[in-house]
XYZ file of C-alpha atoms in Angstrom:
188
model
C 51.890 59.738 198.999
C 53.785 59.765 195.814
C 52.502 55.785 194.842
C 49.690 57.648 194.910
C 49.898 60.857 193.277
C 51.941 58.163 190.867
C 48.623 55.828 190.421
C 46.305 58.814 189.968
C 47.904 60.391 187.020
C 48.624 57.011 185.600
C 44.321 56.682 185.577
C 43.857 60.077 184.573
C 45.918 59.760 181.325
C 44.558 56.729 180.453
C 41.277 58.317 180.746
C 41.957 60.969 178.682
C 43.640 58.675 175.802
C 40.545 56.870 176.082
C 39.001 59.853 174.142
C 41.725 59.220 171.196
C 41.944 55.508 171.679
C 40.594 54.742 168.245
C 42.086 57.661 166.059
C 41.896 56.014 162.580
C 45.407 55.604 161.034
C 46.453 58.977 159.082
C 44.247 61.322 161.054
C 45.580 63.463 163.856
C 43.503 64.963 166.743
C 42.666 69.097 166.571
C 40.001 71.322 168.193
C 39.490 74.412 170.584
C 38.510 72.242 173.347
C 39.579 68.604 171.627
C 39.194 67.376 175.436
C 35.755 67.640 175.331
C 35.242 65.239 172.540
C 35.718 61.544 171.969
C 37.207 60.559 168.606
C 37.453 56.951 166.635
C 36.570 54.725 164.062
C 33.802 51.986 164.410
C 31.838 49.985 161.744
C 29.958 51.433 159.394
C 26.622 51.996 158.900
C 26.274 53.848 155.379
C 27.902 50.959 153.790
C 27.946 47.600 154.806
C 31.907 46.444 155.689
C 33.256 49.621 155.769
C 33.915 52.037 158.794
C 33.083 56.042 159.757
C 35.000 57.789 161.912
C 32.855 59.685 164.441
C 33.764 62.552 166.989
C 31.249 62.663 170.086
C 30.783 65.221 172.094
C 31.028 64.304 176.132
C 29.113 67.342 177.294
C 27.893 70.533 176.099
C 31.069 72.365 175.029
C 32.237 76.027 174.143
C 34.630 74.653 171.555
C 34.844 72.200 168.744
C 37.215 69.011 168.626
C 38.054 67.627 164.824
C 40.069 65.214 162.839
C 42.900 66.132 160.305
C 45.206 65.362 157.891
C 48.191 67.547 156.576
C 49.714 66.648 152.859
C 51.900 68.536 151.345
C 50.955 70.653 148.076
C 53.326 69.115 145.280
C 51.490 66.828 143.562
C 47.885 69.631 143.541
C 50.146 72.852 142.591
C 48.378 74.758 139.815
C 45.207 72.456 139.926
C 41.829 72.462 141.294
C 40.622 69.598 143.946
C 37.415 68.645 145.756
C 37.534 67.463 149.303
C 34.024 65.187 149.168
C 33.123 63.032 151.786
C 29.541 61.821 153.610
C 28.493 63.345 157.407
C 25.818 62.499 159.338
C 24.547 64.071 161.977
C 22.435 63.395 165.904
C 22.225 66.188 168.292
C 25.070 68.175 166.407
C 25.594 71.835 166.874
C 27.432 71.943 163.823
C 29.053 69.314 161.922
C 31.400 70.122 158.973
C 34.131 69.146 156.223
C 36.653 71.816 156.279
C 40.171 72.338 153.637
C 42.672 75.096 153.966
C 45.571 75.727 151.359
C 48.678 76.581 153.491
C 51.216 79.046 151.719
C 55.401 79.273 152.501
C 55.036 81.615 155.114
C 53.671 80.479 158.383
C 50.042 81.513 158.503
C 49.515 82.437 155.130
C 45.744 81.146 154.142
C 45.595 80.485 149.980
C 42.899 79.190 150.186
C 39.978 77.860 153.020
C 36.308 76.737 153.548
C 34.756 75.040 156.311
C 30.940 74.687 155.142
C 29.812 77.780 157.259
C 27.242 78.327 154.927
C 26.330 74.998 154.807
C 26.525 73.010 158.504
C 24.889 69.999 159.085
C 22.983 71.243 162.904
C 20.949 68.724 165.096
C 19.670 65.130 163.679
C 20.755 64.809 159.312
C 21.001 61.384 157.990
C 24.385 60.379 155.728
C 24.897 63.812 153.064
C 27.519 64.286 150.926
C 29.423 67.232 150.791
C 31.936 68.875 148.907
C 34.726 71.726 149.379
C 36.395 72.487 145.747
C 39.536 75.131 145.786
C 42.188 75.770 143.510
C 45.583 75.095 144.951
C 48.146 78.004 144.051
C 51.191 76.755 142.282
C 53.167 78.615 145.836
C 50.902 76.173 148.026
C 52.842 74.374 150.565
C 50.087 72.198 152.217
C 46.496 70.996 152.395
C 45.133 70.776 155.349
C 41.654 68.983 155.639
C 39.240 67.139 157.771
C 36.015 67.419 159.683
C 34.790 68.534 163.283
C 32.055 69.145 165.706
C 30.617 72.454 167.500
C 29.464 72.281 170.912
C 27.376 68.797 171.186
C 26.210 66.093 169.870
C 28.139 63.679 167.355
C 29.015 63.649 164.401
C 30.216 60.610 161.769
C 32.243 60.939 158.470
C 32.364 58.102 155.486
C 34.457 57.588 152.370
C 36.426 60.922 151.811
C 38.379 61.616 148.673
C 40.588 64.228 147.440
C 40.205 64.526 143.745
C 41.597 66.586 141.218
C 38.717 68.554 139.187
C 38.415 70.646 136.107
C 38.324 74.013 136.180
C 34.645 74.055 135.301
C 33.654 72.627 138.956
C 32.823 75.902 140.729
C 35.032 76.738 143.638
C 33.301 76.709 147.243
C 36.449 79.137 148.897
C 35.032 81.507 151.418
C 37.974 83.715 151.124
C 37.263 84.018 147.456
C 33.843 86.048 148.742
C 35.904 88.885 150.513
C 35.239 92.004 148.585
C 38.321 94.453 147.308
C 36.746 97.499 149.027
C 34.559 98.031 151.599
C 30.411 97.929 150.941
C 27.194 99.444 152.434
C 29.544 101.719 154.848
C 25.772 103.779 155.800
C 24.569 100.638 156.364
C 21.351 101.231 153.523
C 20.969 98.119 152.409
């Protein structure tokens, strides 16, 4: 009985690292429901010799599975960068870039977009897409990548983290939060 019980978890974690088998080098696993997802790197097909990393949903999901990277701030303090990268799309729910700006305490959010307003959804060939926000001279991190919603898959090419002038408009959702509440009678 315990061979057994020995043998079946032994499959049933390497069937789960089968979904993060292929993790390209750098990037770390994240998500809601990250089970529900494969992740990896393969060949490319935007570019000839190069390679995408894809996340693929394995059924319809209630969550979203993504990969990451973490960097720390130093080097982007007081300066403005774009996230830009290329995502294509087949049977997504949503696919999307995302960037936060971490402050010193934990939780504190300088800075974040995740394309909300701007998802790739169902079949979109190869797009590039940007995320520009300024990173606070108090930043700690950067926190970046891309994931899937739901189902489907979803493949990302040649990201870059740039710094930018100031004259490249910042995407930041959190810079759209108003200072005091609007339309309270609901009239508009």
């Amino acid at each position: 009985m315990k061979k057994t019980l020995t043998i079946a978890f032994g499959i049933g974690c390497l069937l789960a690292g089968n979904s993060y088998a292929n993790v390209p080098k750098g990037w770390f696993v994240t998500g809601s429901q990250s089970a529900d997802f494969i992740f990896g790197s393969e060949p490319g097909t935007r570019r000839p010799g190069s390679h995408n990393a894809f996340i693929h949903a394995k059924t319809n999901s209630d969550g979203f599975g993504g990969l990451m990277q973490i960097i720390k701030a130093g080097h982007y303090r007081g300066k403005r960068v774009r996230l830009s990268g290329y995502l294509r799309t087949n049977d997504a729910g949503k696919g999307q870039m995302w960037m936060r700006i971490d402050g010193d305490t934990a939780g504190k959010n300088l800075g974040f977009d995740n394309m909300e307003q701007r998802v790739l959804q169902g079949d979109q060939p190869w797009r590039r897409c940007e995320i520009v926000l300024d990173v606070p001279v108090d930043a700690k991190d950067i926190a970046f990548g891309f994931f899937l919603v739901s189902k489907g898959e979803v493949w990302g090419d040649s990201f870059q983290l740039d710094i930018v002038d100031n004259n490249v408009p910042v995407t930041d959702t959190t810079a759209q939060i108003p200072d005091a509440p609007v339309n309270l009678d609901f009239s508009q």
